[in-house]
Coordinates of C-alpha atoms and ligand atoms in Angstrom, one line a residue:
X1 CA 153.8 110.3 127.1
X2 CA 155.4 112.6 124.6
X3 CA 152.5 115.0 124.2
X4 CA 152.0 118.7 124.6
X5 CA 148.5 120.2 125.2
X6 CA 147.7 122.4 122.2
X7 CA 144.7 124.5 122.7
X8 CA 143.0 125.5 119.5
X9 CA 143.2 129.2 118.9
X10 CA 139.7 130.7 119.4
X11 CA 139.3 132.9 116.3
X12 CA 139.9 130.4 113.4
X13 CA 137.7 127.8 115.3
X14 CA 134.9 130.3 115.5
X15 CA 135.1 131.1 111.9
X16 CA 135.1 127.3 111.1
X17 CA 132.1 126.6 113.4
X18 CA 130.1 129.5 111.9
X19 CA 130.4 128.1 108.4
X20 CA 129.3 124.5 108.5
X21 CA 126.6 125.3 106.1
X22 CA 123.3 125.9 108.0
X23 CA 120.7 128.0 106.3
X24 CA 118.6 130.1 108.6
X25 CA 115.9 127.5 108.2
X26 CA 118.0 124.5 109.2
X27 CA 119.5 126.4 112.1
X28 CA 116.2 127.3 113.6
X29 CA 115.0 123.7 113.1
X30 CA 118.1 122.4 115.1
X31 CA 117.1 124.9 118.0
X32 CA 113.6 123.5 117.8
X33 CA 115.0 120.0 118.1
X34 CA 116.5 121.0 121.4
X35 CA 113.2 122.0 122.7
X36 CA 111.6 118.8 121.6
X37 CA 114.4 116.7 123.3
X38 CA 113.6 118.6 126.4
X39 CA 110.0 117.5 126.0
X40 CA 108.5 121.0 125.5
X41 CA 104.8 121.2 124.5
X42 CA 104.8 124.8 123.5
X43 CA 107.6 126.3 121.5
X44 CA 107.5 130.0 120.5
X45 CA 109.9 131.4 118.1
X46 CA 110.2 135.2 117.7
X47 CA 112.1 137.4 115.1
X48 CA 112.3 141.0 115.9
X49 CA 113.7 143.6 113.5
X50 CA 115.6 146.5 114.8
X51 CA 118.0 148.9 113.6
X52 CA 119.9 146.9 111.0
X53 CA 120.1 144.2 113.7
X54 CA 117.5 142.1 115.2
X55 CA 117.0 139.4 117.8
X56 CA 115.7 135.8 117.4
X57 CA 114.4 134.0 120.5
X58 CA 113.3 130.4 120.9
X59 CA 111.3 129.8 124.1
X60 CA 110.1 126.4 125.4
X61 CA 108.4 125.0 128.4
X62 CA 110.5 121.9 128.4
X63 CA 112.6 120.5 131.2
X64 CA 115.1 123.5 131.5
X65 CA 118.6 122.9 132.8
X66 CA 120.4 123.3 136.2
X67 CA 123.6 125.1 136.3
X68 CA 125.8 122.2 135.5
X69 CA 123.7 121.1 132.6
X70 CA 123.7 124.5 131.3
X71 CA 127.4 124.9 131.6
X72 CA 127.8 121.6 129.7
X73 CA 125.3 122.6 127.1
X74 CA 127.4 125.8 126.3
X75 CA 130.4 123.7 125.6
X76 CA 131.4 123.2 122.0
X77 CA 130.7 119.5 121.5
X78 CA 129.0 118.7 124.8
X79 CA 128.1 115.2 124.0
X80 CA 129.9 112.3 122.4
X81 CA 128.1 111.4 119.1
X82 CA 129.0 107.8 119.7
X83 CA 126.9 107.6 122.8
X84 CA 123.6 105.9 122.4
X85 CA 120.9 108.5 122.5
X86 CA 117.6 108.1 124.4
X87 CA 114.8 106.8 122.2
X88 CA 113.2 109.6 120.1
X89 CA 116.0 112.1 120.9
X90 CA 116.7 114.4 118.0
X91 CA 120.2 115.7 119.3
X92 CA 123.4 114.0 118.2
X93 CA 126.7 115.7 118.3
X94 CA 126.4 118.1 121.1
X95 CA 127.0 121.0 118.7
X96 CA 123.7 122.1 117.5
X97 CA 122.9 124.8 120.0
X98 CA 126.3 126.6 119.3
X99 CA 126.7 125.9 115.7
X100 CA 123.1 126.7 114.7
X101 CA 123.1 129.9 116.7
X102 CA 126.5 131.2 115.5
X103 CA 125.6 130.6 112.0
X104 CA 122.9 133.3 112.5
X105 CA 124.6 135.8 114.8
X106 CA 127.5 136.5 117.2
X107 CA 125.9 136.5 120.4
X108 CA 124.1 133.5 122.1
X109 CA 122.2 134.0 125.3
X110 CA 120.6 131.2 127.2
X111 CA 118.2 131.7 130.0
X112 CA 116.9 128.6 131.6
X113 CA 114.7 127.7 134.6
X114 CA 115.0 124.5 136.6
X115 CA 112.5 123.7 139.4
X116 CA 111.8 127.4 139.7
X117 CA 115.4 128.6 139.6
X118 CA 117.0 130.6 136.8
X119 CA 120.4 130.1 135.4
X120 CA 122.0 131.9 132.5
X121 CA 125.0 132.0 130.2
X122 CA 126.1 134.0 127.3
X123 CA 128.6 133.5 124.5
X124 CA 129.7 136.7 122.7
X125 CA 132.0 135.8 119.7
X126 CA 133.3 139.4 119.5
X127 CA 134.6 139.0 123.0
X128 CA 136.1 135.6 122.3
X129 CA 137.8 136.9 119.2
X130 CA 139.2 139.9 121.1
X131 CA 140.8 137.9 124.0
X132 CA 141.3 134.9 121.7
X133 CA 140.1 132.7 124.5
X134 CA 136.8 130.8 125.1
X135 CA 135.6 133.1 127.9
X136 CA 131.9 132.5 128.6
X137 CA 129.9 135.2 130.3
X138 CA 127.8 134.1 133.3
X139 CA 125.4 136.8 132.8
X140 CA 123.4 137.9 129.9
X141 CA 123.6 141.6 129.0
X142 CA 120.6 143.6 130.5
X143 CA 119.1 144.9 127.3
X144 CA 118.9 141.4 125.8
X145 CA 117.7 139.9 129.1
X146 CA 114.8 142.3 129.0
X147 CA 114.0 141.3 125.5
X148 CA 114.0 137.7 126.4
X149 CA 111.3 138.1 129.0
X150 CA 110.5 135.5 131.8
X151 CA 109.7 131.8 131.9
X152 CA 106.2 131.3 133.3
X153 CA 106.3 127.7 134.7
X154 CA 108.7 126.1 136.9
X155 CA 110.8 124.7 134.0
X156 CA 111.7 126.0 130.5
X157 CA 114.4 127.7 128.4
X158 CA 114.8 130.8 126.3
X159 CA 117.6 130.8 123.6
X160 CA 118.2 134.1 122.1
X161 CA 120.6 135.2 119.3
X162 CA 121.5 138.7 118.5
X163 CA 124.3 140.7 116.6
X164 CA 122.8 138.9 113.6
X165 CA 125.5 139.5 111.1
X166 CA 124.9 136.4 109.2
X167 CA 121.2 136.5 109.3
X168 CA 121.2 140.1 108.3
X169 CA 123.8 139.6 105.7
X170 CA 125.9 142.3 107.3
X171 CA 129.3 142.8 105.6
X172 CA 127.7 142.6 102.2
X173 CA 126.6 145.7 100.3
X174 CA 123.2 146.1 101.9
X175 CA 121.7 144.5 105.0
X176 CA 118.3 143.2 105.1
X177 CA 115.4 145.7 104.9
X178 CA 112.4 145.2 107.3
X179 CA 110.3 143.6 104.5
X180 CA 113.0 141.3 103.4
X181 CA 113.6 140.4 107.1
X182 CA 110.0 139.4 107.5
X183 CA 110.0 137.6 104.1
X184 CA 112.8 135.5 105.4
X185 CA 110.8 134.7 108.5
X186 CA 108.0 133.5 106.2
X187 CA 110.3 131.2 104.5
X188 CA 111.4 129.7 107.8
X189 CA 107.8 129.3 108.8
X190 CA 107.2 127.2 105.6
X191 CA 110.3 125.2 106.5
X192 CA 109.2 124.4 110.0
X193 CA 105.6 123.4 109.0
X194 CA 107.2 121.0 106.8
X195 CA 110.2 119.6 108.8
X196 CA 108.0 119.2 111.9
X197 CA 104.7 118.2 110.2
X198 CA 104.7 114.6 111.5
X199 CA 105.5 115.7 115.1
X200 CA 102.9 118.4 114.9
X201 CA 100.2 116.1 113.5
X202 CA 100.9 113.2 115.9
X203 CA 101.5 114.8 119.2
X204 CA 100.3 117.6 121.4
X205 CA 103.1 119.9 120.6
X206 CA 102.4 123.5 119.6
X207 CA 104.7 125.8 117.8
X208 CA 104.4 129.3 116.7
X209 CA 106.4 131.9 114.9
X210 CA 105.8 135.5 115.7
X211 CA 102.6 134.6 117.5
X212 CA 101.3 132.7 114.5
X213 CA 100.6 129.1 115.0
X214 CA 102.6 126.8 112.8
X215 CA 100.2 124.6 110.8
X216 CA 101.6 121.2 109.8
X217 CA 102.0 120.8 106.1
X218 CA 101.5 117.2 105.1
X219 CA 103.5 116.2 102.0
X220 CA 101.6 113.1 101.6
X221 CA 98.1 114.7 101.6
X222 CA 96.8 111.7 103.8
X223 CA 93.5 113.5 104.4
X224 CA 92.7 113.6 100.6
X225 CA 90.4 110.7 99.6
X226 CA 92.2 110.3 96.3
X227 CA 95.6 109.8 97.8
X228 CA 96.8 106.2 97.3
X229 CA 98.7 104.9 100.3
X230 CA 100.9 101.9 99.8
X231 CA 101.3 99.3 102.4
X232 CA 103.8 99.9 105.1
X233 CA 106.7 97.7 104.8
X234 CA 109.4 97.1 107.5
X235 CA 112.9 96.5 106.2
X236 CA 115.9 95.4 108.3
X237 CA 118.9 97.4 107.2
X238 CA 122.0 96.1 109.1
X239 CA 120.8 95.9 112.8
X240 CA 118.1 98.5 112.4
X241 CA 114.5 98.4 111.4
X242 CA 113.2 101.0 109.0
X243 CA 109.6 101.7 108.0
X244 CA 108.8 102.5 104.3
X245 CA 105.5 103.6 102.8
X246 CA 104.7 105.2 99.5
X247 CA 102.0 107.6 98.8
X248 CA 100.7 108.6 95.4
X249 CA 99.1 112.1 95.4
X250 CA 96.0 112.6 93.5
X251 CA 95.8 113.7 89.9
X252 CA 95.7 117.4 89.4
X253 CA 92.0 117.2 88.3
X254 CA 91.1 115.9 91.8
X255 CA 92.5 119.0 93.5
X256 CA 91.3 122.6 93.6
X257 CA 93.7 125.3 92.4
X258 CA 94.5 126.2 96.0
X259 CA 95.1 122.5 97.0
X260 CA 97.3 121.9 94.0
X261 CA 99.4 125.0 94.7
X262 CA 99.8 123.9 98.3
X263 CA 100.5 120.3 97.6
X264 CA 103.3 121.4 95.3
X265 CA 105.2 122.6 98.4
X266 CA 107.7 125.4 98.5
X267 CA 109.9 123.9 95.9
X268 CA 107.2 122.9 93.4
X269 CA 105.8 119.5 92.5
X270 CA 108.6 118.2 90.5
X271 CA 111.1 118.9 93.3
X272 CA 108.9 117.3 96.0
X273 CA 109.0 113.8 94.4
X274 CA 111.1 111.2 95.7
X275 CA 112.2 109.8 99.1
X276 CA 111.3 111.6 102.3
X277 CA 113.7 110.6 105.2
X278 CA 112.5 111.1 108.7
X279 CA 114.5 110.5 111.8
X280 CA 112.3 110.2 114.9
X281 CA 109.5 111.7 113.0
X282 CA 111.5 114.7 112.1
X283 CA 112.1 115.3 108.3
X284 CA 115.8 115.1 107.4
X285 CA 115.9 114.9 103.7
X286 CA 113.6 115.1 100.6
X287 CA 113.6 116.3 97.1
X288 CA 114.7 113.5 94.9
X289 CA 115.3 109.8 94.7
X290 CA 118.7 109.9 96.3
X291 CA 120.5 108.6 93.1
X292 CA 118.2 105.6 92.7
X293 CA 116.2 107.3 89.8
X294 CA 116.3 110.6 88.1
X295 CA 113.4 113.0 88.7
X296 CA 110.7 113.2 85.9
X297 CA 107.5 114.8 85.5
X298 CA 105.4 111.6 85.4
X299 CA 106.8 110.5 88.8
X300 CA 106.0 113.8 90.6
X301 CA 103.0 112.3 92.4
X302 CA 105.1 109.8 94.1
X303 CA 106.5 110.5 97.6
X304 CA 108.0 107.7 99.6
X305 CA 108.2 107.9 103.3
X306 CA 111.2 106.4 105.1
X307 CA 111.3 106.4 108.9
X308 CA 114.5 105.8 110.8
X309 CA 115.2 105.7 114.5
X310 CA 118.3 107.6 115.9
X311 CA 120.0 104.3 116.2
X312 CA 120.5 104.2 112.4
X313 CA 122.5 107.5 112.3
X314 CA 125.7 105.8 111.6
X315 CA 124.2 103.7 108.7
X316 CA 122.8 106.8 107.2
X317 CA 125.5 109.1 108.0
X318 CA 123.3 111.8 109.5
X319 CA 125.2 115.1 109.4
X320 CA 125.6 117.8 112.1
X321 CA 123.0 120.1 110.5
X322 CA 120.7 117.2 110.3
X323 CA 119.8 118.1 106.7
X324 CA 121.8 115.6 104.9
X325 CA 121.8 111.7 104.9
X326 CA 123.5 109.0 102.8
X327 CA 121.6 105.9 101.5
X328 CA 123.4 102.9 102.9
X329 CA 124.2 100.3 100.2
X330 CA 122.2 97.7 102.1
X331 CA 119.1 99.7 101.7
X332 CA 119.4 100.6 98.0
X333 CA 118.0 97.5 96.3
X334 CA 115.0 97.3 98.4
X335 CA 114.1 101.0 98.3
X336 CA 114.6 100.8 94.6
X337 CA 112.0 98.0 94.3
X338 CA 109.4 100.0 96.5
X339 CA 110.1 103.2 94.6
X340 CA 109.8 101.8 91.2
X341 CA 106.2 100.6 92.1
X342 CA 105.4 104.0 93.4
X343 CA 106.7 105.6 90.3
X344 CA 104.8 103.3 88.1
X345 CA 101.6 104.2 89.8
X346 CA 102.4 107.9 89.7
X347 CA 103.0 107.6 86.0
X348 CA 99.7 105.7 85.5
X349 CA 97.7 108.4 87.5
X350 CA 99.6 111.2 86.0
X351 CA 98.6 110.1 82.4
X352 CA 95.1 109.5 83.6
X353 CA 95.3 105.6 83.1
X354 CA 94.2 104.7 86.6
X355 CA 91.2 106.7 87.7
X356 CA 89.0 106.1 90.6
X357 CA 85.5 105.6 89.5
X358 CA 84.1 106.1 93.0
X359 CA 84.8 109.4 94.7
X360 CA 83.4 108.3 98.0
X361 CA 86.3 106.1 99.0
X362 CA 89.8 106.3 100.1
X363 CA 91.9 103.7 98.3
X364 CA 94.4 102.5 100.8
X365 CA 96.7 100.8 98.5
X366 CA 97.3 100.7 94.7
X367 CA 95.2 99.1 92.1
X368 CA 97.7 96.5 91.3
X369 CA 96.6 93.0 92.0
X370 CA 100.3 92.0 92.8
X371 CA 102.9 94.0 94.3
X372 CA 106.6 93.4 94.6
X373 CA 107.4 92.7 98.2
X374 CA 110.9 94.2 98.1
X375 CA 112.0 91.4 100.4
X376 CA 114.9 89.0 100.0
X377 CA 113.5 86.4 102.3
X378 CA 109.9 85.2 101.8
X379 CA 107.7 85.7 98.7
X380 CA 108.9 88.0 96.0
X381 CA 105.4 89.0 95.0
X382 CA 102.5 89.6 97.3
X383 CA 98.8 90.0 96.6
X384 CA 97.5 93.4 97.0
X385 CA 95.0 92.9 99.9
X386 CA 93.9 96.5 99.7
X387 CA 92.6 96.2 96.2
X388 CA 89.3 97.9 96.2
X389 CA 87.5 95.0 94.6
X390 CA 88.9 92.6 97.1
X391 CA 87.9 94.9 100.1
X392 CA 84.4 95.2 98.6
X393 CA 84.1 91.5 98.3
X394 CA 85.3 90.8 101.8
X395 CA 82.8 93.4 103.0
X396 CA 80.0 91.4 101.5
X397 CA 81.0 88.1 103.1
X398 CA 80.3 86.5 106.4
X399 CA 83.1 85.4 108.6
X400 CA 83.2 81.9 107.5
X401 CA 83.3 82.9 103.9
X402 CA 85.9 85.6 104.4
X403 CA 88.1 83.1 106.2
X404 CA 87.9 80.6 103.2
X405 CA 88.7 83.4 100.8
X406 CA 91.6 84.6 102.7
X407 CA 92.9 81.0 102.9
X408 CA 92.6 80.6 99.2
X409 CA 94.4 83.9 98.6
X410 CA 97.1 82.8 100.9
X411 CA 97.6 79.6 98.7
X412 CA 97.6 81.7 95.5
X413 CA 100.3 83.8 96.8
X414 CA 102.3 81.0 98.1
X415 CA 101.9 78.9 95.2
X416 CA 102.4 81.5 92.6
X417 CA 105.1 80.4 90.0
X418 CA 107.2 83.5 90.7
X419 CA 107.3 82.8 94.4
X420 CA 108.3 79.2 94.3
X421 CA 111.7 78.5 95.3
X422 CA 113.4 75.1 95.2
X423 CA 113.7 74.0 98.7
X424 CA 116.5 71.6 99.6
X425 CA 115.5 67.9 100.0
X426 CA 115.1 66.8 103.5
X427 CA 115.2 63.3 104.7
X428 CA 111.7 61.7 105.5
X429 CA 112.5 60.8 109.0
X430 CA 113.7 64.1 110.4
X431 CA 111.2 66.1 112.5
X432 CA 111.4 69.7 111.2
X433 CA 110.9 72.9 113.0
X434 CA 107.9 74.8 112.0
X435 CA 106.9 78.4 112.8
X436 CA 103.7 79.1 114.7
X437 CA 102.3 80.9 111.8
X438 CA 103.0 78.2 109.3
X439 CA 101.7 75.6 111.7
X440 CA 98.4 77.4 112.0
X441 CA 98.2 77.7 108.2
X442 CA 98.7 74.0 107.9
X443 CA 96.0 73.2 110.3
X444 CA 93.5 75.8 108.9
X445 CA 94.2 74.3 105.4
X446 CA 93.9 70.7 106.6
X447 CA 90.7 71.4 108.4
X448 CA 89.0 73.0 105.2
X449 CA 90.2 70.0 103.1
X450 CA 88.5 67.5 105.6
X451 CA 85.3 69.6 105.7
X452 CA 85.1 69.9 102.0
X453 CA 85.5 66.1 101.7
X454 CA 88.7 66.6 99.5
X455 CA 90.5 64.3 102.1
X456 CA 88.8 61.2 103.5
X457 CA 91.6 59.8 105.6
X458 CA 95.1 60.5 106.9
X459 CA 96.9 59.3 103.9
X460 CA 94.8 61.3 101.5
X461 CA 95.3 64.5 103.6
X462 CA 99.1 63.8 104.0
X463 CA 99.4 63.4 100.3
X464 CA 97.7 66.7 99.7
X465 CA 99.7 68.6 102.3
X466 CA 103.1 67.5 101.1
X467 CA 102.4 68.3 97.4
X468 CA 101.3 71.9 98.2
X469 CA 103.8 74.5 96.9
X470 CA 102.9 76.5 99.9
X471 CA 104.3 73.9 102.2
X472 CA 107.4 73.1 100.0
X473 CA 110.2 71.7 102.0
X474 CA 108.2 70.2 104.9
X475 CA 108.4 66.4 105.0
X476 CA 105.7 63.8 105.7
X477 CA 106.9 63.0 109.2
X478 CA 106.6 66.7 110.2
X479 CA 103.1 67.1 108.6
X480 CA 102.0 63.9 110.3
X481 CA 103.2 65.2 113.6
X482 CA 101.2 68.4 113.2
X483 CA 97.9 67.0 112.2
X484 CA 98.1 64.2 114.8
X485 CA 99.0 66.7 117.5
X486 CA 95.9 68.6 116.6
X487 CA 93.9 65.4 116.7
X488 CA 92.4 66.2 113.2
X489 CA 92.3 62.7 112.1
X490 CA 92.6 59.2 113.5
Ligands
ADP1 N1 115.9 124.2 124.9 C1 116.6 123.4 125.8 N2 116.1 122.9 126.8 C2 116.8 121.9 127.7 N3 118.0 121.6 127.4 C3 118.7 122.1 126.3 C4 118.0 122.9 125.4 N4 118.7 123.3 124.4 C5 119.9 122.5 124.6 N5 119.9 121.9 125.7 C6 120.9 121.0 126.3 O1 122.1 121.3 125.7 C7 122.7 120.1 125.2 C8 123.6 120.5 123.9 O2 122.7 120.9 122.9 P1 123.2 120.9 121.5 O3 124.5 121.6 121.3 O4 122.1 121.2 120.5 O5 123.6 119.3 121.3 P2 122.7 118.1 121.1 O6 121.3 118.4 120.9 O7 123.3 117.2 120.0 O8 122.9 117.3 122.5 C9 121.6 119.2 124.9 O9 122.0 117.9 124.9 C10 120.6 119.5 126.1 O10 121.1 118.9 127.3
MG2 MG1 120.7 119.8 119.5

């Protein structure tokens, strides 16, 4: 083969790696992702200011690494992004540890413990530049190692970054003063309580920053009784399933001043509306409608949660920093339908048109009687089963009554003029395939018709069944087969 090995020159590669656009907050989040991937339950982040420099450490009690794993981990691009990741894994490109760290400072030290044995490695970009070669130290400088401390359990990892030129804005007129340094830390704190809120709320992971516990910030105010929770919808985008659910936050009059301030998030109410994209429960993107709609004041109560698994990375073009995604074309129409409902409800509440009259209840769902399903197959419009009136009614009924009402509602939904589609005619003789759920519905309906004496004999019953819009497309032979199979009628 006519090839010649051309090693990339170290210095320019370093500069490029350092400049892929992390902020301090996205960099720290990426390091935390690694701890979570290693199944850590306790993650401590520390920022220490010192003499126009500082040191950042991220310690975890996760799996740790043996020597070979550590050596691979320190490689730039240690994993092929095309390889399928474990379920729930947050990593992707095999770059984060290095690129995130180098965007903060020039020295990255990793001390890790695996089954009781310590291993260590250290990148010093000053050294790499000097010798213009990727020489990795196998020991961490003593003064840094002292600051890193020890790992208590049998397994765990401490990542430390110093020579914080970028973080300290060295090279500019003034480097960070101590107060600005800690202000920056508070900002990172707010970012983490947001990005990892779902992981912190759902699991038993604990995180702290400078010994202060990170309290999850829930953008959907799920605990507030005035929050309206839309029904969760599962969409299939290409091969992958995504979950979509909208939340409408309470009108300002239902929040105290403190709650209002807090719910506005660190960017303010207007810039927290829109789509919130999560990958494996970790927030990737938020802040607007991703080009589907413009931001406006009346929609600021609407926040739509989208959950992806890491299988969907290619569809959504998740970037290295895990702070950017692209809406796939296949998802646009359906998200637009769901978002437009959310925006409408937000507008109503924002202008006070929909007000809950009872304050002792959480409304799970909107006050619309009908909602757009956002589905291409199946009914276009679905009845809102969480409507408070309906919920109340069902509460007052006994099981038999509730069953009949539910059956009736199913027929209203299936028979609604907007849901009827013309089914192709089928020959009367063919026995058609019927799904279990549809079969069940037919039997339930037929049984009720008999009980109520609407149908007296088999012919009556069949005539009723085949003229129901809900069963449109099923022929007499199929119907007959079902009711005879059930022995409903002689
Ligand atoms: N805190 C940690 N605990 C255990 N292993 C880690 C830790 N941080 C990094 N690693 C290992 O280093 C590898 C490379 O990390 P990284 O560069 O962030 O890439 P990625 O997360 O995309 O795999 C990880 O796949 C993991 O095996
Ligand atoms: Mg990573």
